[in-house]
Amino acid sequence: QKEVEQNSGPLSVPEGAIASLNCTYSDRGSQSFFWYRQYSGKSPELIMFIYSNGDKEDGRFTAQLNKASQYVSLLIRDSQPSDSATYLCAAQSSGGYQKVTFGTGTKLQVIP
Amino acid sequence: GAVVSQHPSRVICKSGTSVKIECRSLDFQATTMFWYRQFPKKSLMLMATSNEGSKATYEQGVEKDKFLINHASLTLSTLTVTSAHPEDSSFYICSARDFVEGQHSPLHFGNGTRLTVT
C-alpha cells in the first residue's frame, strides 16, 4: 500500500521561529509532492508543491525534496500564530489518474 | 483561477435518506475529479475518482452502490450518499486538477460538505 507518513505532533514553536515539518513516502513512482494547510473544519489549501530534488522557496515557505531518501519537508520561517494549523503532506502517483495520497498531517502550534 | 465549488456546505439528514453533493469546477474543465472523505482528526481518504462520461473508479473498501458518483459534464461531478446511516457522517471533500497548469498541477479543493446523519 502506498503510504505517506507524517509525525502527528503537535509541533509547538514560538512566534518568529522556524517550523520544520517532515514527511516520508513509500511509492518511489511518486512524481509530485504537495503541502496543504488545513484549519479545523475547513478544506485543505495549497501551500506549495515540488517535484524536483532540492529546495523550492516561496515567501516564508521552503519545500525540500530528496527522492533518494523518499523524504519531503516544509520549513516555515518567521512563524506566526496564524500559521497554527494542520499541515498535510501529499504525494501524487505517476500513473493512471495520478492519484494523490495524503499523510495524516502534522499539527503546528505557534505560540505568541 | 482553478476554483472548485462544492455544495451544500452542511447537511443534516435522517437515517435511510439519500443526500446529493455537487462539485463544480468554476473556471476550468475537469475531466477527472476526486472525492475524499475525512473523519475527525484523521487524514483525507480517497473514496473514488470521478471520470467525465464514464464510470467512477472506487477505492478498495468503498461501496459503489452506496456512494453513487456521476460526472455528467466537464465541470460537474456529484456524489450521492444513498440510504445514509450515522456512520456515514463525515466531511466529504471534492477536488479537481486543472491540467492546463501542467503535469505537476496540484489538486484544488472544494470547501467540503459536513454530513450529519441522525
Coordinates of N, CA and C in Angstrom, one line a residue:
Chain A
Q1 N 0.8 -1.2 0.0 CA 0.0 0.0 0.0 C 0.9 1.2 0.0
K2 N 0.5 2.2 -0.8 CA 1.3 3.4 -0.9 C 0.9 4.3 0.2
E3 N 2.0 4.7 0.9 CA 1.8 5.5 2.2 C 2.6 6.8 2.2
V4 N 2.0 7.7 2.9 CA 2.7 9.0 3.2 C 2.7 9.1 4.7
E5 N 3.8 9.2 5.3 CA 3.9 9.3 6.8 C 4.4 10.6 7.3
Q6 N 3.7 11.1 8.3 CA 4.0 12.3 9.0 C 3.9 12.1 10.5
N7 N 4.7 12.9 11.2 CA 4.5 12.9 12.7 C 3.3 13.8 13.0
S8 N 2.4 13.2 13.8 CA 1.1 13.9 14.0 C 1.2 15.1 14.9
G9 N 2.4 15.2 15.7 CA 2.6 16.4 16.5 C 1.7 16.3 17.8
P10 N 1.4 17.4 18.4 CA 1.6 18.8 17.9 C 3.1 19.2 18.0
L11 N 3.4 20.0 17.0 CA 4.7 20.7 17.0 C 4.5 22.1 17.4
S12 N 5.1 22.4 18.5 CA 5.0 23.8 19.1 C 6.3 24.6 18.9
V13 N 6.1 25.8 18.3 CA 7.2 26.7 18.1 C 6.8 28.1 18.6
P14 N 7.8 28.8 19.0 CA 7.5 30.2 19.4 C 7.3 31.1 18.2
E15 N 6.6 32.1 18.3 CA 6.4 33.1 17.2 C 7.7 33.6 16.8
G16 N 7.9 33.7 15.5 CA 9.2 34.2 14.9 C 10.2 33.1 14.6
A17 N 10.0 31.9 15.1 CA 10.9 30.8 15.0 C 10.7 30.1 13.6
I18 N 11.5 29.1 13.3 CA 11.4 28.3 12.1 C 10.7 27.0 12.5
A19 N 9.6 26.7 11.8 CA 8.9 25.4 12.0 C 9.4 24.5 10.9
S20 N 9.7 23.3 11.3 CA 10.2 22.3 10.3 C 9.2 21.1 10.3
L21 N 8.6 20.8 9.2 CA 7.7 19.7 9.1 C 8.2 18.7 8.1
N22 N 8.1 17.4 8.5 CA 8.7 16.3 7.7 C 7.7 15.3 7.3
C23 N 8.1 14.6 6.2 CA 7.2 13.6 5.6 C 8.0 12.6 4.8
T24 N 7.6 11.4 4.9 CA 8.3 10.3 4.0 C 7.2 9.6 3.2
Y25 N 7.6 9.1 2.1 CA 6.6 8.4 1.3 C 7.2 7.1 0.8
S26 N 6.3 6.2 0.5 CA 6.7 4.8 0.2 C 6.8 4.5 -1.3
D27 N 6.0 5.2 -2.1 CA 5.9 4.9 -3.5 C 7.0 5.7 -4.3
R28 N 8.0 4.9 -4.8 CA 9.1 5.5 -5.5 C 8.6 6.1 -6.8
G29 N 7.5 5.7 -7.3 CA 7.0 6.2 -8.5 C 6.3 7.6 -8.4
S30 N 6.2 8.1 -7.2 CA 5.6 9.4 -7.0 C 6.3 10.5 -7.7
Q31 N 5.6 11.4 -8.3 CA 6.3 12.4 -9.1 C 6.2 13.8 -8.6
S32 N 5.1 14.1 -7.9 CA 4.9 15.4 -7.4 C 4.5 15.3 -5.9
F33 N 4.9 16.4 -5.2 CA 4.6 16.4 -3.8 C 4.0 17.8 -3.4
F34 N 3.1 17.7 -2.4 CA 2.4 18.9 -2.1 C 2.3 19.1 -0.6
W35 N 2.3 20.3 -0.2 CA 2.0 20.7 1.2 C 0.7 21.5 1.2
Y36 N -0.2 21.0 2.0 CA -1.5 21.7 2.2 C -1.6 22.1 3.7
R37 N -2.3 23.2 3.9 CA -2.6 23.6 5.2 C -4.1 23.5 5.4
Q38 N -4.5 22.9 6.6 CA -5.9 22.7 6.9 C -6.2 23.3 8.2
Y39 N -7.1 24.2 8.3 CA -7.6 24.7 9.5 C -8.8 23.8 10.0
S40 N -9.1 23.8 11.2 CA -10.1 22.9 11.8 C -11.4 23.1 11.1
G41 N -12.0 22.1 10.6 CA -13.3 22.2 10.0 C -13.3 22.8 8.6
K42 N -12.2 23.0 8.0 CA -12.1 23.6 6.7 C -11.4 22.7 5.7
S43 N -11.5 23.0 4.5 CA -10.9 22.2 3.4 C -9.4 22.6 3.3
P44 N -8.6 21.7 2.8 CA -7.2 22.0 2.7 C -6.9 23.1 1.6
E45 N -5.9 23.9 1.9 CA -5.5 24.9 1.0 C -4.0 24.7 0.6
L46 N -3.7 24.8 -0.6 CA -2.4 24.5 -1.1 C -1.4 25.6 -0.6
I47 N -0.3 25.1 -0.1 CA 0.8 25.9 0.3 C 1.9 25.9 -0.7
M48 N 2.4 24.7 -1.1 CA 3.5 24.6 -2.1 C 3.4 23.3 -2.7
F49 N 4.1 23.2 -3.9 CA 4.3 21.9 -4.5 C 5.7 21.8 -5.0
I50 N 6.3 20.6 -5.1 CA 7.7 20.4 -5.5 C 7.8 19.1 -6.2
Y51 N 8.6 19.1 -7.3 CA 8.7 17.8 -8.0 C 10.2 17.5 -8.4
S52 N 11.1 18.5 -8.1 CA 12.5 18.3 -8.4 C 13.2 18.2 -7.1
N53 N 14.3 17.4 -7.1 CA 15.1 17.3 -5.9 C 15.7 18.7 -5.6
G54 N 15.8 18.9 -4.3 CA 16.4 20.2 -3.9 C 15.3 21.1 -3.1
D55 N 15.6 22.3 -3.1 CA 14.8 23.3 -2.4 C 13.9 24.1 -3.3
K56 N 12.8 24.5 -2.8 CA 11.9 25.5 -3.5 C 11.4 26.4 -2.5
E57 N 11.6 27.7 -2.8 CA 11.2 28.7 -1.8 C 10.1 29.6 -2.4
D58 N 9.1 29.9 -1.4 CA 8.0 30.8 -1.8 C 7.7 31.6 -0.5
G59 N 8.2 32.9 -0.5 CA 8.0 33.7 0.7 C 8.6 33.1 1.9
R60 N 7.8 32.9 2.9 CA 8.3 32.3 4.2 C 8.4 30.8 4.2
F61 N 8.0 30.2 3.1 CA 7.9 28.7 3.0 C 9.0 28.2 2.1
T62 N 9.7 27.1 2.5 CA 10.6 26.4 1.7 C 10.3 24.9 1.7
A63 N 10.1 24.4 0.6 CA 9.9 22.9 0.5 C 11.2 22.3 0.0
Q64 N 11.4 21.1 0.6 CA 12.6 20.4 0.2 C 12.3 18.9 -0.2
L65 N 12.9 18.5 -1.2 CA 12.6 17.1 -1.7 C 13.9 16.3 -1.9
N66 N 13.9 15.1 -1.4 CA 15.0 14.2 -1.6 C 14.4 12.9 -2.0
K67 N 14.4 12.6 -3.3 CA 13.8 11.4 -3.8 C 14.6 10.2 -3.5
A68 N 15.9 10.3 -3.3 CA 16.7 9.1 -3.0 C 16.3 8.6 -1.6
S69 N 16.0 9.5 -0.7 CA 15.6 9.2 0.7 C 14.1 9.1 0.8
Q70 N 13.4 9.5 -0.2 CA 11.9 9.5 -0.2 C 11.4 10.4 0.9
Y71 N 11.9 11.6 0.9 CA 11.7 12.5 2.0 C 11.3 13.9 1.5
V72 N 10.3 14.5 2.1 CA 9.9 15.8 1.8 C 9.8 16.6 3.1
S73 N 10.1 17.9 3.0 CA 10.0 18.7 4.2 C 9.4 20.1 3.8
L74 N 8.9 20.7 4.8 CA 8.5 22.1 4.7 C 9.0 22.9 5.8
L75 N 9.7 24.0 5.5 CA 10.2 24.9 6.5 C 9.3 26.2 6.5
I76 N 8.9 26.7 7.6 CA 8.2 27.9 7.7 C 9.0 28.9 8.5
R77 N 9.5 29.9 7.9 CA 10.3 30.9 8.6 C 9.4 32.0 9.2
D78 N 9.9 32.6 10.3 CA 9.2 33.7 11.0 C 7.7 33.2 11.2
S79 N 7.6 32.1 11.9 CA 6.3 31.5 12.2 C 5.4 32.5 12.9
Q80 N 4.1 32.5 12.4 CA 3.1 33.4 13.0 C 2.0 32.6 13.6
P81 N 1.3 33.2 14.6 CA 0.2 32.4 15.2 C -0.8 32.0 14.2
S82 N -1.0 32.8 13.1 CA -1.9 32.4 12.1 C -1.5 31.2 11.3
D83 N -0.2 30.8 11.4 CA 0.2 29.5 10.8 C -0.2 28.3 11.5
S84 N -0.8 28.5 12.7 CA -1.2 27.3 13.5 C -2.3 26.6 12.8
A85 N -2.1 25.4 12.4 CA -3.0 24.6 11.6 C -2.4 23.2 11.5
T86 N -3.1 22.3 10.8 CA -2.6 21.0 10.5 C -2.0 21.1 9.0
Y87 N -0.8 20.6 8.9 CA -0.1 20.6 7.6 C -0.1 19.2 7.0
L88 N -0.7 19.1 5.8 CA -0.8 17.8 5.2 C 0.2 17.6 4.1
C89 N 0.9 16.6 4.1 CA 1.9 16.2 3.0 C 1.2 15.3 2.1
A90 N 1.4 15.5 0.8 CA 0.7 14.6 -0.2 C 1.6 14.2 -1.3
A91 N 1.5 13.0 -1.8 CA 2.3 12.5 -2.9 C 1.4 12.1 -4.1
Q92 N 1.8 12.5 -5.3 CA 1.0 12.2 -6.5 C 1.7 11.1 -7.2
S93 N 0.9 10.1 -7.6 CA 1.5 8.9 -8.3 C 1.7 9.3 -9.8
S94 N 2.5 8.6 -10.5 CA 2.8 9.0 -11.9 C 1.9 8.3 -12.9
G95 N 1.2 7.2 -12.4 CA 0.4 6.5 -13.4 C -1.1 6.8 -13.3
G96 N -1.8 6.2 -14.2 CA -3.3 6.3 -14.2 C -3.8 7.7 -14.1
Y97 N -4.7 7.9 -13.1 CA -5.3 9.2 -12.9 C -4.5 10.1 -12.0
Q98 N -3.2 9.7 -11.7 CA -2.3 10.5 -10.9 C -3.0 10.7 -9.6
K99 N -3.3 9.7 -8.9 CA -4.0 9.9 -7.6 C -3.0 10.5 -6.6
V100 N -3.7 11.2 -5.7 CA -2.9 11.9 -4.6 C -3.2 11.2 -3.3
T101 N -2.1 10.8 -2.6 CA -2.3 10.2 -1.3 C -1.8 11.2 -0.2
F102 N -2.6 11.3 0.8 CA -2.2 12.2 1.9 C -1.7 11.6 3.1
G103 N -0.8 12.3 3.8 CA -0.4 11.8 5.1 C -1.4 12.2 6.1
T104 N -1.2 11.8 7.4 CA -2.2 12.1 8.4 C -2.1 13.5 9.0
G105 N -1.1 14.2 8.5 CA -1.0 15.6 8.9 C -0.2 15.8 10.2
T106 N 0.5 17.0 10.3 CA 1.2 17.4 11.5 C 0.5 18.7 12.0
K107 N 0.1 18.7 13.3 CA -0.5 19.9 13.8 C 0.6 20.8 14.3
L108 N 0.6 22.0 13.8 CA 1.5 23.0 14.2 C 0.9 24.0 15.1
Q109 N 1.5 24.3 16.2 CA 1.0 25.4 17.1 C 2.1 26.4 17.3
V110 N 1.8 27.6 16.9 CA 2.8 28.7 17.0 C 2.4 29.6 18.2
I111 N 3.3 29.6 19.2 CA 3.0 30.2 20.5 C 3.4 31.7 20.4
P112 N 2.4 32.6 20.7 CA 2.7 34.0 20.7 C 3.7 34.4 21.8
Chain B
G1 N -7.5 31.7 -10.3 CA -8.0 30.6 -11.2 C -8.1 29.3 -10.4
A2 N -8.6 28.3 -11.1 CA -8.8 26.9 -10.6 C -9.6 26.9 -9.3
V3 N -10.8 27.4 -9.4 CA -11.7 27.4 -8.3 C -12.7 26.2 -8.4
V4 N -12.8 25.5 -7.2 CA -13.7 24.4 -7.1 C -14.8 24.8 -6.1
S5 N -16.1 24.6 -6.6 CA -17.2 25.0 -5.7 C -17.9 23.7 -5.3
Q6 N -18.2 23.6 -4.0 CA -18.9 22.4 -3.5 C -20.2 22.8 -2.8
H7 N -21.2 22.1 -3.0 CA -22.5 22.5 -2.3 C -23.3 21.2 -2.0
P8 N -24.0 21.1 -0.9 CA -24.0 22.1 0.2 C -22.8 22.1 1.1
S9 N -22.6 23.0 1.9 CA -21.5 23.0 2.9 C -21.8 22.2 4.1
R10 N -23.1 22.2 4.4 CA -23.6 21.4 5.6 C -24.9 20.7 5.2
V11 N -25.1 19.5 5.7 CA -26.4 18.9 5.5 C -26.6 17.9 6.7
I12 N -27.8 18.0 7.2 CA -28.3 17.0 8.2 C -29.4 16.3 7.6
C13 N -29.3 15.0 7.7 CA -30.4 14.1 7.2 C -30.7 13.0 8.1
K14 N -31.9 12.4 7.9 CA -32.3 11.3 8.7 C -31.8 9.9 8.1
S15 N -31.6 9.0 9.0 CA -31.1 7.7 8.5 C -32.1 7.1 7.5
G16 N -31.5 6.6 6.4 CA -32.3 6.0 5.4 C -32.5 6.9 4.2
T17 N -32.3 8.1 4.3 CA -32.5 9.1 3.2 C -31.2 9.2 2.4
S18 N -31.3 9.8 1.2 CA -30.1 10.0 0.4 C -29.8 11.5 0.3
V19 N -28.5 11.7 0.1 CA -28.0 13.1 0.1 C -27.1 13.2 -1.2
K20 N -27.3 14.3 -1.9 CA -26.5 14.6 -3.1 C -25.6 15.8 -2.8
I21 N -24.3 15.6 -3.2 CA -23.4 16.7 -3.0 C -22.8 17.0 -4.4
E22 N -22.8 18.3 -4.7 CA -22.3 18.7 -6.0 C -20.9 19.4 -5.9
C23 N -20.2 19.1 -7.0 CA -18.8 19.7 -7.1 C -18.6 20.2 -8.5
R24 N -18.3 21.5 -8.5 CA -18.2 22.2 -9.8 C -16.8 22.8 -9.9
S25 N -16.2 22.7 -11.1 CA -15.0 23.5 -11.4 C -15.5 24.7 -12.1
L26 N -15.2 25.9 -11.5 CA -15.8 27.1 -12.0 C -15.1 27.8 -13.2
D27 N -13.8 27.6 -13.3 CA -13.1 28.4 -14.3 C -12.2 27.5 -15.1
F28 N -12.4 26.2 -15.0 CA -11.6 25.2 -15.8 C -12.4 24.0 -16.0
Q29 N -12.0 23.2 -17.0 CA -12.6 21.9 -17.2 C -11.9 20.8 -16.5
A30 N -12.7 20.0 -15.9 CA -12.1 18.9 -15.1 C -12.6 17.5 -15.6
T31 N -11.8 16.9 -16.4 CA -12.2 15.5 -16.9 C -12.2 14.5 -15.8
T32 N -11.4 14.8 -14.7 CA -11.3 13.9 -13.6 C -11.5 14.8 -12.3
M33 N -12.3 14.3 -11.4 CA -12.5 14.8 -10.1 C -12.3 13.7 -9.1
F34 N -11.8 14.1 -7.9 CA -11.6 13.2 -6.8 C -12.4 13.5 -5.6
W35 N -13.0 12.4 -5.1 CA -13.8 12.6 -3.9 C -13.1 12.0 -2.7
Y36 N -12.9 12.8 -1.7 CA -12.3 12.4 -0.4 C -13.3 12.4 0.7
R37 N -12.9 11.7 1.8 CA -13.7 11.7 3.0 C -12.7 11.9 4.1
Q38 N -13.1 12.6 5.1 CA -12.2 12.9 6.3 C -13.0 12.7 7.6
F39 N -12.6 11.8 8.4 CA -13.2 11.7 9.8 C -12.4 12.6 10.7
P40 N -13.0 13.0 11.8 CA -12.4 13.9 12.8 C -11.0 13.5 13.1
K41 N -10.0 14.4 13.0 CA -8.6 14.2 13.4 C -7.9 13.1 12.6
K42 N -8.5 12.9 11.4 CA -7.9 11.9 10.5 C -7.6 12.6 9.2
S43 N -6.8 11.9 8.4 CA -6.4 12.5 7.1 C -7.5 12.2 6.1
L44 N -7.2 12.8 4.9 CA -8.2 12.6 3.8 C -8.0 11.2 3.2
M45 N -9.1 10.6 3.0 CA -9.0 9.2 2.4 C -9.7 9.3 1.0
L46 N -9.0 8.9 0.0 CA -9.6 9.0 -1.4 C -10.7 7.9 -1.4
M47 N -11.9 8.3 -1.8 CA -13.0 7.4 -2.0 C -13.1 6.9 -3.4
A48 N -13.1 7.8 -4.4 CA -13.2 7.5 -5.8 C -12.7 8.5 -6.7
T49 N -12.5 8.1 -7.9 CA -12.1 9.0 -8.9 C -13.2 9.1 -9.9
S50 N -13.7 10.3 -10.1 CA -14.8 10.6 -11.0 C -14.3 11.0 -12.4
N51 N -14.8 10.3 -13.4 CA -14.4 10.5 -14.8 C -15.5 10.9 -15.6
E52 N -15.3 12.0 -16.3 CA -16.4 12.6 -17.2 C -16.8 11.6 -18.3
G53 N -18.0 11.3 -18.3 CA -18.5 10.5 -19.4 C -18.3 9.0 -19.2
S54 N -17.8 8.6 -18.0 CA -17.6 7.1 -17.8 C -17.8 6.8 -16.3
K55 N -17.7 5.6 -16.0 CA -17.9 5.1 -14.6 C -16.8 5.6 -13.7
A56 N -17.2 5.8 -12.5 CA -16.2 6.2 -11.5 C -15.3 5.0 -11.1
T57 N -14.1 5.3 -10.6 CA -13.2 4.3 -10.1 C -13.2 4.4 -8.6
Y58 N -13.6 3.3 -8.0 CA -13.7 3.4 -6.5 C -12.5 2.8 -5.8
E59 N -12.1 3.3 -4.7 CA -11.0 2.7 -3.9 C -11.5 1.5 -3.2
Q60 N -10.5 0.7 -2.9 CA -10.9 -0.6 -2.2 C -11.6 -0.3 -0.9
G61 N -12.7 -1.0 -0.7 CA -13.5 -0.8 0.5 C -14.6 0.2 0.5
V62 N -14.7 0.9 -0.6 CA -15.7 1.9 -0.8 C -16.8 1.3 -1.6
E63 N -18.1 1.3 -1.0 CA -19.2 0.7 -1.7 C -19.7 1.5 -2.8
K64 N -19.6 1.1 -4.0 CA -20.1 1.9 -5.2 C -21.6 2.1 -5.2
D65 N -22.3 1.1 -4.7 CA -23.8 1.2 -4.7 C -24.3 2.2 -3.6
K66 N -23.4 2.4 -2.7 CA -23.8 3.4 -1.6 C -23.4 4.8 -1.9
F67 N -22.2 4.9 -2.5 CA -21.7 6.2 -2.9 C -21.7 6.3 -4.4
L68 N -22.8 6.9 -4.9 CA -23.0 7.0 -6.3 C -22.4 8.2 -6.9
I69 N -21.6 8.1 -7.9 CA -20.9 9.2 -8.5 C -21.3 9.4 -9.9
N70 N -21.6 10.6 -10.3 CA -22.0 10.9 -11.7 C -21.2 12.1 -12.1
H71 N -20.5 12.0 -13.3 CA -19.7 13.1 -13.8 C -20.2 13.4 -15.2
A72 N -21.3 14.1 -15.2 CA -22.0 14.3 -16.5 C -21.5 15.3 -17.4
S73 N -20.7 16.2 -16.9 CA -20.1 17.2 -17.7 C -18.7 17.5 -17.3
L74 N -18.0 18.3 -18.0 CA -16.6 18.6 -17.7 C -16.4 19.6 -16.5
T75 N -17.6 20.0 -16.0 CA -17.5 21.0 -14.9 C -18.3 20.5 -13.6
L76 N -18.9 19.4 -13.7 CA -19.8 18.9 -12.6 C -19.7 17.5 -12.3
S77 N -19.4 17.2 -11.1 CA -19.5 15.8 -10.6 C -20.4 15.8 -9.3
T78 N -21.1 14.8 -9.2 CA -22.0 14.7 -8.0 C -21.7 13.4 -7.2
L79 N -21.8 13.4 -5.9 CA -21.7 12.3 -5.1 C -23.0 12.1 -4.3
T80 N -23.7 11.0 -4.5 CA -24.9 10.8 -3.7 C -24.7 9.7 -2.7
V81 N -24.9 10.0 -1.5 CA -24.8 9.0 -0.4 C -26.2 8.4 -0.2
T82 N -26.4 7.2 -0.6 CA -27.7 6.5 -0.6 C -27.9 5.8 0.7
S83 N -29.2 5.8 1.2 CA -29.6 5.2 2.4 C -28.6 5.5 3.5
A84 N -28.4 6.7 3.8 CA -27.4 7.2 4.7 C -27.6 6.6 6.1
H85 N -26.5 6.3 6.8 CA -26.6 5.9 8.2 C -25.6 6.8 9.0
P86 N -25.8 6.7 10.3 CA -25.0 7.6 11.2 C -23.5 7.4 10.9
E87 N -23.0 6.2 10.6 CA -21.6 6.0 10.3 C -21.1 6.7 9.1
D88 N -22.1 7.2 8.2 CA -21.7 7.9 7.0 C -21.4 9.4 7.4
S89 N -21.7 9.8 8.6 CA -21.4 11.2 9.0 C -19.9 11.4 8.9
S90 N -19.6 12.4 8.1 CA -18.2 12.7 7.9 C -18.1 14.0 7.1
F91 N -16.9 14.4 6.8 CA -16.6 15.6 6.0 C -16.2 15.1 4.6
Y92 N -17.0 15.4 3.6 CA -16.7 15.0 2.2 C -16.2 16.2 1.4
I93 N -15.1 15.9 0.7 CA -14.4 17.0 0.0 C -14.1 16.5 -1.4
C94 N -14.5 17.4 -2.4 CA -14.1 17.0 -3.7 C -12.9 17.9 -4.2
S95 N -12.3 17.4 -5.2 CA -11.1 18.1 -5.7 C -11.0 17.9 -7.2
A96 N -10.2 18.8 -7.8 CA -10.0 18.6 -9.3 C -8.7 19.2 -9.6
R97 N -8.2 18.8 -10.7 CA -6.9 19.3 -11.2 C -7.1 20.0 -12.5
D98 N -6.5 21.2 -12.7 CA -6.6 21.9 -13.9 C -5.3 21.5 -14.7
F99 N -5.5 20.6 -15.7 CA -4.3 20.1 -16.4 C -3.6 21.2 -17.3
V100 N -4.3 22.3 -17.4 CA -3.6 23.4 -18.1 C -2.4 23.9 -17.3
E101 N -2.5 23.7 -16.0 CA -1.4 24.1 -15.1 C -0.2 23.2 -15.3
G102 N -0.3 22.1 -16.0 CA 0.9 21.3 -16.3 C 0.8 19.9 -15.6
Q103 N 1.8 19.1 -15.9 CA 1.9 17.7 -15.4 C 1.9 17.6 -13.9
H104 N 2.4 18.6 -13.3 CA 2.5 18.6 -11.8 C 1.5 19.4 -11.1
S105 N 0.4 19.6 -11.8 CA -0.6 20.5 -11.3 C -1.2 20.0 -10.0
P106 N -1.5 20.8 -9.0 CA -2.0 20.4 -7.7 C -3.5 20.2 -7.8
L107 N -4.0 19.5 -6.8 CA -5.4 19.3 -6.6 C -5.9 20.7 -6.0
H108 N -7.1 21.1 -6.5 CA -7.8 22.2 -5.9 C -9.0 21.7 -5.3
F109 N -9.2 22.1 -4.0 CA -10.3 21.5 -3.2 C -11.5 22.4 -3.2
G110 N -12.7 21.8 -3.1 CA -13.9 22.5 -2.8 C -13.9 22.7 -1.3
N111 N -14.9 23.5 -0.8 CA -14.9 23.8 0.6 C -15.4 22.7 1.5
G112 N -15.8 21.6 0.9 CA -16.2 20.4 1.7 C -17.7 20.5 2.1
T113 N -18.2 19.3 2.4 CA -19.6 19.2 2.9 C -19.6 18.4 4.2
R114 N -20.1 19.0 5.2 CA -20.2 18.3 6.5 C -21.6 17.6 6.6
L115 N -21.5 16.3 6.5 CA -22.7 15.5 6.5 C -22.9 14.9 7.9
T116 N -24.1 15.1 8.4 CA -24.5 14.5 9.7 C -25.8 13.7 9.5
V117 N -25.7 12.5 9.8 CA -26.9 11.6 9.7 C -27.4 11.3 11.1
T118 N -28.7 11.6 11.3 CA -29.3 11.4 12.6 C -30.1 10.1 12.7

